[in-house]
Amino acid sequence: MRILHFSDFHLNGGKIEDAKHTLRYMFKALKQIKEEVPIDLVIFSGDILERGGEGYNYDLRVGFNKFKEEVIVPIMNEIDLPLSRFIFTPGNHDIDRS
């Protein structure tokens, strides 16, 4: 089984263009990796968002939905896996500490 693991993306709605720039490089690398040996599972181990939703008015739901739209779905499409093969756990930046 081949697992892709990543973490600490810290998506910030105020800096979404920077994130998209990084993702373009990531997709190129994923394409090469997938050609070597298919990936079976993706695990993301926290810090999806920056500071509990910074850049999304601290609305975690909006931030998580944007992360799914901008990061998860494109990654899973690039490696030809269904969303059910994406597993994540929140990190300390993914919660509202107030």
Short mmCIF file of N, CA, C and O in Angstrom, two decimals:
data_model
loop_
_atom_site.label_atom_id
_atom_site.label_comp_id
_atom_site.label_asym_id
_atom_site.label_seq_id
_atom_site.Cartn_x
_atom_site.Cartn_y
_atom_site.Cartn_z
N MET A 1 0.86 -1.18 0.00
CA MET A 1 0.00 0.00 0.00
C MET A 1 0.89 1.23 0.00
O MET A 1 1.82 1.35 0.79
N ARG A 2 0.60 2.18 -0.88
CA ARG A 2 1.35 3.42 -0.95
C ARG A 2 0.49 4.56 -0.41
O ARG A 2 -0.62 4.79 -0.87
N ILE A 3 1.05 5.26 0.57
CA ILE A 3 0.32 6.33 1.26
C ILE A 3 1.02 7.66 1.01
O ILE A 3 2.23 7.78 1.16
N LEU A 4 0.23 8.65 0.62
CA LEU A 4 0.71 10.02 0.52
C LEU A 4 0.34 10.71 1.82
O LEU A 4 -0.83 10.75 2.20
N HIS A 5 1.34 11.24 2.52
CA HIS A 5 1.09 11.93 3.79
C HIS A 5 1.56 13.37 3.66
O HIS A 5 2.65 13.63 3.16
N PHE A 6 0.72 14.30 4.08
CA PHE A 6 1.14 15.68 4.17
C PHE A 6 0.39 16.36 5.30
O PHE A 6 -0.58 15.84 5.83
N SER A 7 0.90 17.53 5.69
CA SER A 7 0.30 18.26 6.81
C SER A 7 0.69 19.73 6.71
O SER A 7 1.46 20.14 5.84
N ASP A 8 0.14 20.50 7.63
CA ASP A 8 0.53 21.90 7.84
C ASP A 8 0.39 22.76 6.58
O ASP A 8 1.29 23.52 6.25
N PHE A 9 -0.75 22.68 5.94
CA PHE A 9 -0.98 23.52 4.77
C PHE A 9 -1.28 24.96 5.19
O PHE A 9 -0.91 25.90 4.52
N HIS A 10 -1.97 25.15 6.31
CA HIS A 10 -2.27 26.47 6.85
C HIS A 10 -2.95 27.38 5.82
O HIS A 10 -2.53 28.52 5.60
N LEU A 11 -4.01 26.88 5.20
CA LEU A 11 -4.74 27.66 4.20
C LEU A 11 -5.31 28.92 4.83
O LEU A 11 -5.94 28.87 5.88
N ASN A 12 -5.08 30.05 4.18
CA ASN A 12 -5.53 31.34 4.66
C ASN A 12 -6.26 32.02 3.51
O ASN A 12 -5.69 32.24 2.45
N GLY A 13 -7.52 32.33 3.71
CA GLY A 13 -8.32 32.94 2.65
C GLY A 13 -7.77 34.23 2.12
O GLY A 13 -7.99 34.58 0.97
N GLY A 14 -7.01 34.95 2.92
CA GLY A 14 -6.41 36.19 2.47
C GLY A 14 -5.18 35.98 1.61
O GLY A 14 -4.66 36.92 1.01
N LYS A 15 -4.69 34.73 1.55
CA LYS A 15 -3.48 34.42 0.78
C LYS A 15 -3.73 33.23 -0.15
O LYS A 15 -2.85 32.41 -0.38
N ILE A 16 -4.93 33.13 -0.70
CA ILE A 16 -5.32 31.97 -1.50
C ILE A 16 -4.49 31.85 -2.77
O ILE A 16 -4.19 30.74 -3.21
N GLU A 17 -4.07 32.95 -3.36
CA GLU A 17 -3.26 32.87 -4.58
C GLU A 17 -1.89 32.25 -4.30
O GLU A 17 -1.36 31.51 -5.13
N ASP A 18 -1.33 32.53 -3.13
CA ASP A 18 -0.07 31.89 -2.74
C ASP A 18 -0.26 30.38 -2.62
O ASP A 18 0.59 29.60 -3.05
N ALA A 19 -1.38 29.98 -2.04
CA ALA A 19 -1.66 28.55 -1.89
C ALA A 19 -1.82 27.88 -3.25
O ALA A 19 -1.30 26.78 -3.48
N LYS A 20 -2.49 28.55 -4.17
CA LYS A 20 -2.68 27.97 -5.51
C LYS A 20 -1.35 27.83 -6.24
O LYS A 20 -1.14 26.86 -6.96
N HIS A 21 -0.45 28.77 -6.03
CA HIS A 21 0.88 28.69 -6.62
C HIS A 21 1.62 27.45 -6.10
O HIS A 21 2.21 26.69 -6.86
N THR A 22 1.57 27.24 -4.80
CA THR A 22 2.20 26.06 -4.19
C THR A 22 1.56 24.78 -4.70
O THR A 22 2.25 23.80 -5.00
N LEU A 23 0.25 24.78 -4.82
CA LEU A 23 -0.46 23.59 -5.30
C LEU A 23 -0.06 23.21 -6.72
O LEU A 23 0.02 22.02 -7.04
N ARG A 24 0.19 24.18 -7.56
CA ARG A 24 0.61 23.86 -8.94
C ARG A 24 1.88 23.01 -8.93
O ARG A 24 1.99 22.04 -9.68
N TYR A 25 2.84 23.35 -8.08
CA TYR A 25 4.07 22.55 -7.96
C TYR A 25 3.77 21.18 -7.36
O TYR A 25 4.33 20.17 -7.77
N MET A 26 2.88 21.16 -6.41
CA MET A 26 2.51 19.89 -5.77
C MET A 26 1.86 18.95 -6.78
O MET A 26 2.16 17.76 -6.81
N PHE A 27 0.99 19.47 -7.64
CA PHE A 27 0.32 18.62 -8.63
C PHE A 27 1.31 18.05 -9.63
O PHE A 27 1.19 16.90 -10.05
N LYS A 28 2.31 18.84 -10.01
CA LYS A 28 3.34 18.32 -10.91
C LYS A 28 4.09 17.16 -10.26
O LYS A 28 4.36 16.14 -10.89
N ALA A 29 4.44 17.33 -9.00
CA ALA A 29 5.15 16.27 -8.28
C ALA A 29 4.27 15.04 -8.12
O ALA A 29 4.74 13.91 -8.29
N LEU A 30 2.99 15.24 -7.83
CA LEU A 30 2.07 14.11 -7.66
C LEU A 30 1.92 13.32 -8.96
O LEU A 30 1.84 12.09 -8.93
N LYS A 31 1.91 14.02 -10.05
CA LYS A 31 1.80 13.34 -11.35
C LYS A 31 2.98 12.41 -11.56
O LYS A 31 2.81 11.25 -11.96
N GLN A 32 4.19 12.86 -11.24
CA GLN A 32 5.37 12.03 -11.37
C GLN A 32 5.34 10.86 -10.39
O GLN A 32 5.66 9.73 -10.75
N ILE A 33 4.96 11.13 -9.17
CA ILE A 33 4.90 10.08 -8.14
C ILE A 33 3.90 9.01 -8.54
O ILE A 33 4.18 7.82 -8.44
N LYS A 34 2.74 9.44 -9.02
CA LYS A 34 1.68 8.50 -9.41
C LYS A 34 2.14 7.62 -10.57
O LYS A 34 1.78 6.44 -10.64
N GLU A 35 2.93 8.16 -11.47
CA GLU A 35 3.40 7.37 -12.61
C GLU A 35 4.35 6.27 -12.18
O GLU A 35 4.42 5.22 -12.80
N GLU A 36 5.11 6.49 -11.11
CA GLU A 36 6.04 5.48 -10.60
C GLU A 36 5.26 4.30 -10.00
O GLU A 36 5.45 3.16 -10.41
N VAL A 37 4.44 4.60 -9.04
CA VAL A 37 3.61 3.59 -8.36
C VAL A 37 2.33 4.29 -7.92
O VAL A 37 2.40 5.36 -7.32
N PRO A 38 1.17 3.73 -8.19
CA PRO A 38 -0.09 4.37 -7.79
C PRO A 38 -0.17 4.60 -6.28
O PRO A 38 0.38 3.83 -5.49
N ILE A 39 -0.84 5.67 -5.90
CA ILE A 39 -1.08 5.99 -4.49
C ILE A 39 -2.42 5.40 -4.10
O ILE A 39 -3.39 5.51 -4.84
N ASP A 40 -2.47 4.78 -2.92
CA ASP A 40 -3.68 4.10 -2.47
C ASP A 40 -4.49 4.90 -1.45
O ASP A 40 -5.69 4.68 -1.30
N LEU A 41 -3.83 5.80 -0.74
CA LEU A 41 -4.48 6.49 0.37
C LEU A 41 -3.77 7.82 0.60
O LEU A 41 -2.56 7.91 0.44
N VAL A 42 -4.53 8.85 0.99
CA VAL A 42 -3.96 10.14 1.34
C VAL A 42 -4.31 10.43 2.80
O VAL A 42 -5.47 10.33 3.20
N ILE A 43 -3.29 10.79 3.57
CA ILE A 43 -3.49 11.15 4.97
C ILE A 43 -2.98 12.56 5.18
O ILE A 43 -1.86 12.89 4.80
N PHE A 44 -3.83 13.40 5.76
CA PHE A 44 -3.45 14.77 6.10
C PHE A 44 -3.51 14.88 7.61
O PHE A 44 -4.57 14.70 8.21
N SER A 45 -2.38 15.21 8.24
CA SER A 45 -2.32 15.16 9.70
C SER A 45 -2.30 16.54 10.36
O SER A 45 -1.51 16.81 11.26
N GLY A 46 -3.20 17.38 9.93
CA GLY A 46 -3.48 18.59 10.70
C GLY A 46 -2.95 19.90 10.17
O GLY A 46 -2.10 19.96 9.30
N ASP A 47 -3.52 20.94 10.72
CA ASP A 47 -3.28 22.32 10.36
C ASP A 47 -3.69 22.59 8.92
O ASP A 47 -2.92 23.07 8.08
N ILE A 48 -4.95 22.30 8.68
CA ILE A 48 -5.59 22.58 7.39
C ILE A 48 -5.66 24.09 7.19
O ILE A 48 -5.32 24.60 6.12
N LEU A 49 -6.08 24.80 8.21
CA LEU A 49 -6.29 26.25 8.15
C LEU A 49 -5.27 26.99 8.99
O LEU A 49 -4.61 26.40 9.86
N GLU A 50 -5.19 28.27 8.75
CA GLU A 50 -4.32 29.14 9.53
C GLU A 50 -5.10 29.74 10.69
O GLU A 50 -6.18 30.32 10.48
N ARG A 51 -4.62 29.57 11.89
CA ARG A 51 -5.17 30.20 13.10
C ARG A 51 -6.68 30.13 13.24
O ARG A 51 -7.36 31.15 13.39
N GLY A 52 -7.22 28.95 13.15
CA GLY A 52 -8.65 28.76 13.38
C GLY A 52 -9.55 29.41 12.36
O GLY A 52 -10.68 29.78 12.67
N GLY A 53 -9.06 29.59 11.14
CA GLY A 53 -9.90 30.14 10.08
C GLY A 53 -9.55 31.55 9.67
O GLY A 53 -10.37 32.24 9.05
N GLU A 54 -8.33 32.01 9.97
CA GLU A 54 -7.90 33.34 9.55
C GLU A 54 -8.06 33.47 8.04
O GLU A 54 -7.71 32.58 7.28
N GLY A 55 -8.60 34.57 7.62
CA GLY A 55 -8.85 34.79 6.19
C GLY A 55 -10.23 34.32 5.77
O GLY A 55 -10.65 34.54 4.64
N TYR A 56 -10.94 33.67 6.67
CA TYR A 56 -12.31 33.22 6.44
C TYR A 56 -13.22 33.74 7.55
O TYR A 56 -14.18 33.10 7.93
N ASN A 57 -12.86 34.89 8.11
CA ASN A 57 -13.59 35.47 9.24
C ASN A 57 -13.72 34.49 10.39
O ASN A 57 -14.71 34.49 11.12
N TYR A 58 -12.72 33.64 10.52
CA TYR A 58 -12.67 32.62 11.57
C TYR A 58 -13.87 31.69 11.54
O TYR A 58 -14.26 31.11 12.56
N ASP A 59 -14.45 31.53 10.37
CA ASP A 59 -15.55 30.60 10.16
C ASP A 59 -14.95 29.28 9.67
O ASP A 59 -14.60 29.14 8.49
N LEU A 60 -14.80 28.34 10.58
CA LEU A 60 -14.14 27.07 10.25
C LEU A 60 -14.86 26.33 9.14
O LEU A 60 -14.21 25.71 8.29
N ARG A 61 -16.16 26.38 9.12
CA ARG A 61 -16.92 25.67 8.09
C ARG A 61 -16.56 26.20 6.70
O ARG A 61 -16.33 25.45 5.77
N VAL A 62 -16.50 27.52 6.56
CA VAL A 62 -16.14 28.12 5.28
C VAL A 62 -14.70 27.73 4.91
O VAL A 62 -14.42 27.34 3.78
N GLY A 63 -13.80 27.82 5.86
CA GLY A 63 -12.41 27.47 5.61
C GLY A 63 -12.23 26.01 5.22
O GLY A 63 -11.51 25.70 4.27
N PHE A 64 -12.89 25.10 5.93
CA PHE A 64 -12.77 23.67 5.61
C PHE A 64 -13.37 23.37 4.24
O PHE A 64 -12.82 22.58 3.47
N ASN A 65 -14.49 24.00 3.92
CA ASN A 65 -15.08 23.79 2.59
C ASN A 65 -14.16 24.31 1.49
O ASN A 65 -14.03 23.68 0.43
N LYS A 66 -13.51 25.42 1.73
CA LYS A 66 -12.57 25.97 0.74
C LYS A 66 -11.36 25.04 0.60
O LYS A 66 -10.87 24.83 -0.51
N PHE A 67 -10.90 24.48 1.69
CA PHE A 67 -9.78 23.53 1.64
C PHE A 67 -10.17 22.30 0.82
O PHE A 67 -9.39 21.82 -0.01
N LYS A 68 -11.37 21.82 1.04
CA LYS A 68 -11.84 20.67 0.25
C LYS A 68 -11.86 21.03 -1.24
O LYS A 68 -11.37 20.26 -2.07
N GLU A 69 -12.41 22.20 -1.56
CA GLU A 69 -12.56 22.64 -2.95
C GLU A 69 -11.20 22.90 -3.63
O GLU A 69 -10.98 22.51 -4.76
N GLU A 70 -10.30 23.57 -2.92
CA GLU A 70 -9.04 24.02 -3.52
C GLU A 70 -7.89 23.02 -3.39
O GLU A 70 -6.95 23.07 -4.17
N VAL A 71 -7.98 22.14 -2.39
CA VAL A 71 -6.84 21.24 -2.12
C VAL A 71 -7.22 19.77 -2.26
O VAL A 71 -6.65 19.05 -3.07
N ILE A 72 -8.19 19.33 -1.47
CA ILE A 72 -8.50 17.90 -1.43
C ILE A 72 -9.00 17.38 -2.77
O ILE A 72 -8.46 16.40 -3.30
N VAL A 73 -10.03 18.00 -3.30
CA VAL A 73 -10.62 17.50 -4.56
C VAL A 73 -9.60 17.50 -5.69
O VAL A 73 -9.44 16.49 -6.39
N PRO A 74 -8.85 18.60 -5.90
CA PRO A 74 -7.85 18.55 -6.98
C PRO A 74 -6.76 17.48 -6.77
O PRO A 74 -6.34 16.84 -7.73
N ILE A 75 -6.33 17.30 -5.53
CA ILE A 75 -5.33 16.25 -5.27
C ILE A 75 -5.89 14.88 -5.61
O ILE A 75 -5.24 14.08 -6.30
N MET A 76 -7.08 14.61 -5.13
CA MET A 76 -7.66 13.29 -5.35
C MET A 76 -7.95 13.06 -6.83
O MET A 76 -7.79 11.95 -7.34
N ASN A 77 -8.34 14.11 -7.54
CA ASN A 77 -8.53 13.99 -8.98
C ASN A 77 -7.21 13.71 -9.69
O ASN A 77 -7.15 12.90 -10.61
N GLU A 78 -6.16 14.38 -9.25
CA GLU A 78 -4.84 14.21 -9.88
C GLU A 78 -4.32 12.78 -9.73
O GLU A 78 -3.69 12.25 -10.63
N ILE A 79 -4.61 12.16 -8.59
CA ILE A 79 -4.11 10.80 -8.38
C ILE A 79 -5.19 9.73 -8.59
O ILE A 79 -4.98 8.57 -8.26
N ASP A 80 -6.32 10.15 -9.12
CA ASP A 80 -7.41 9.22 -9.49
C ASP A 80 -7.90 8.37 -8.32
O ASP A 80 -8.07 7.15 -8.45
N LEU A 81 -8.16 9.04 -7.20
CA LEU A 81 -8.73 8.35 -6.04
C LEU A 81 -10.03 9.02 -5.63
O LEU A 81 -10.17 10.24 -5.75
N PRO A 82 -10.98 8.24 -5.11
CA PRO A 82 -12.22 8.84 -4.59
C PRO A 82 -11.95 9.56 -3.27
O PRO A 82 -10.97 9.27 -2.57
N LEU A 83 -12.82 10.49 -2.93
CA LEU A 83 -12.68 11.23 -1.67
C LEU A 83 -12.66 10.31 -0.45
O LEU A 83 -12.09 10.66 0.58
N SER A 84 -13.25 9.16 -0.56
CA SER A 84 -13.27 8.21 0.56
C SER A 84 -11.88 7.69 0.92
O SER A 84 -11.70 7.12 1.99
N ARG A 85 -10.89 7.94 0.07
CA ARG A 85 -9.50 7.51 0.31
C ARG A 85 -8.65 8.64 0.89
O ARG A 85 -7.44 8.57 0.93
N PHE A 86 -9.33 9.70 1.36
CA PHE A 86 -8.66 10.84 2.01
C PHE A 86 -9.04 10.82 3.48
O PHE A 86 -10.22 10.87 3.83
N ILE A 87 -8.03 10.75 4.33
CA ILE A 87 -8.25 10.72 5.78
C ILE A 87 -7.51 11.91 6.38
O ILE A 87 -6.37 12.19 6.01
N PHE A 88 -8.16 12.60 7.32
CA PHE A 88 -7.48 13.73 7.95
C PHE A 88 -7.81 13.78 9.44
O PHE A 88 -8.79 13.21 9.91
N THR A 89 -6.96 14.47 10.15
CA THR A 89 -7.20 14.78 11.55
C THR A 89 -6.91 16.27 11.73
O THR A 89 -6.00 16.79 11.11
N PRO A 90 -7.72 16.95 12.51
CA PRO A 90 -7.46 18.38 12.71
C PRO A 90 -6.19 18.61 13.52
O PRO A 90 -5.79 17.77 14.32
N GLY A 91 -5.58 19.76 13.32
CA GLY A 91 -4.42 20.16 14.11
C GLY A 91 -4.78 21.31 15.03
O GLY A 91 -5.92 21.75 15.08
N ASN A 92 -3.79 21.81 15.73
CA ASN A 92 -4.05 22.87 16.69
C ASN A 92 -4.50 24.18 16.03
O ASN A 92 -5.16 25.00 16.65
N HIS A 93 -4.20 24.39 14.75
CA HIS A 93 -4.65 25.59 14.05
C HIS A 93 -6.06 25.44 13.49
O HIS A 93 -6.63 26.40 12.98
N ASP A 94 -6.60 24.24 13.56
CA ASP A 94 -7.92 23.94 12.97
C ASP A 94 -9.06 24.04 13.96
O ASP A 94 -10.16 23.61 13.67
N ILE A 95 -8.80 24.63 15.11
CA ILE A 95 -9.85 24.74 16.12
C ILE A 95 -9.99 26.18 16.58
O ILE A 95 -9.06 26.98 16.46
N ASP A 96 -11.14 26.49 17.11
CA ASP A 96 -11.39 27.81 17.68
C ASP A 96 -11.10 27.71 19.16
O ASP A 96 -11.83 27.06 19.91
N ARG A 97 -10.05 28.33 19.60
CA ARG A 97 -9.63 28.22 21.01
C ARG A 97 -10.39 29.17 21.93
O ARG A 97 -10.18 29.15 23.13
N SER A 98 -11.26 30.01 21.36
CA SER A 98 -12.00 30.93 22.23
C SER A 98 -13.17 30.19 22.85
O SER A 98 -13.77 30.61 23.77
#
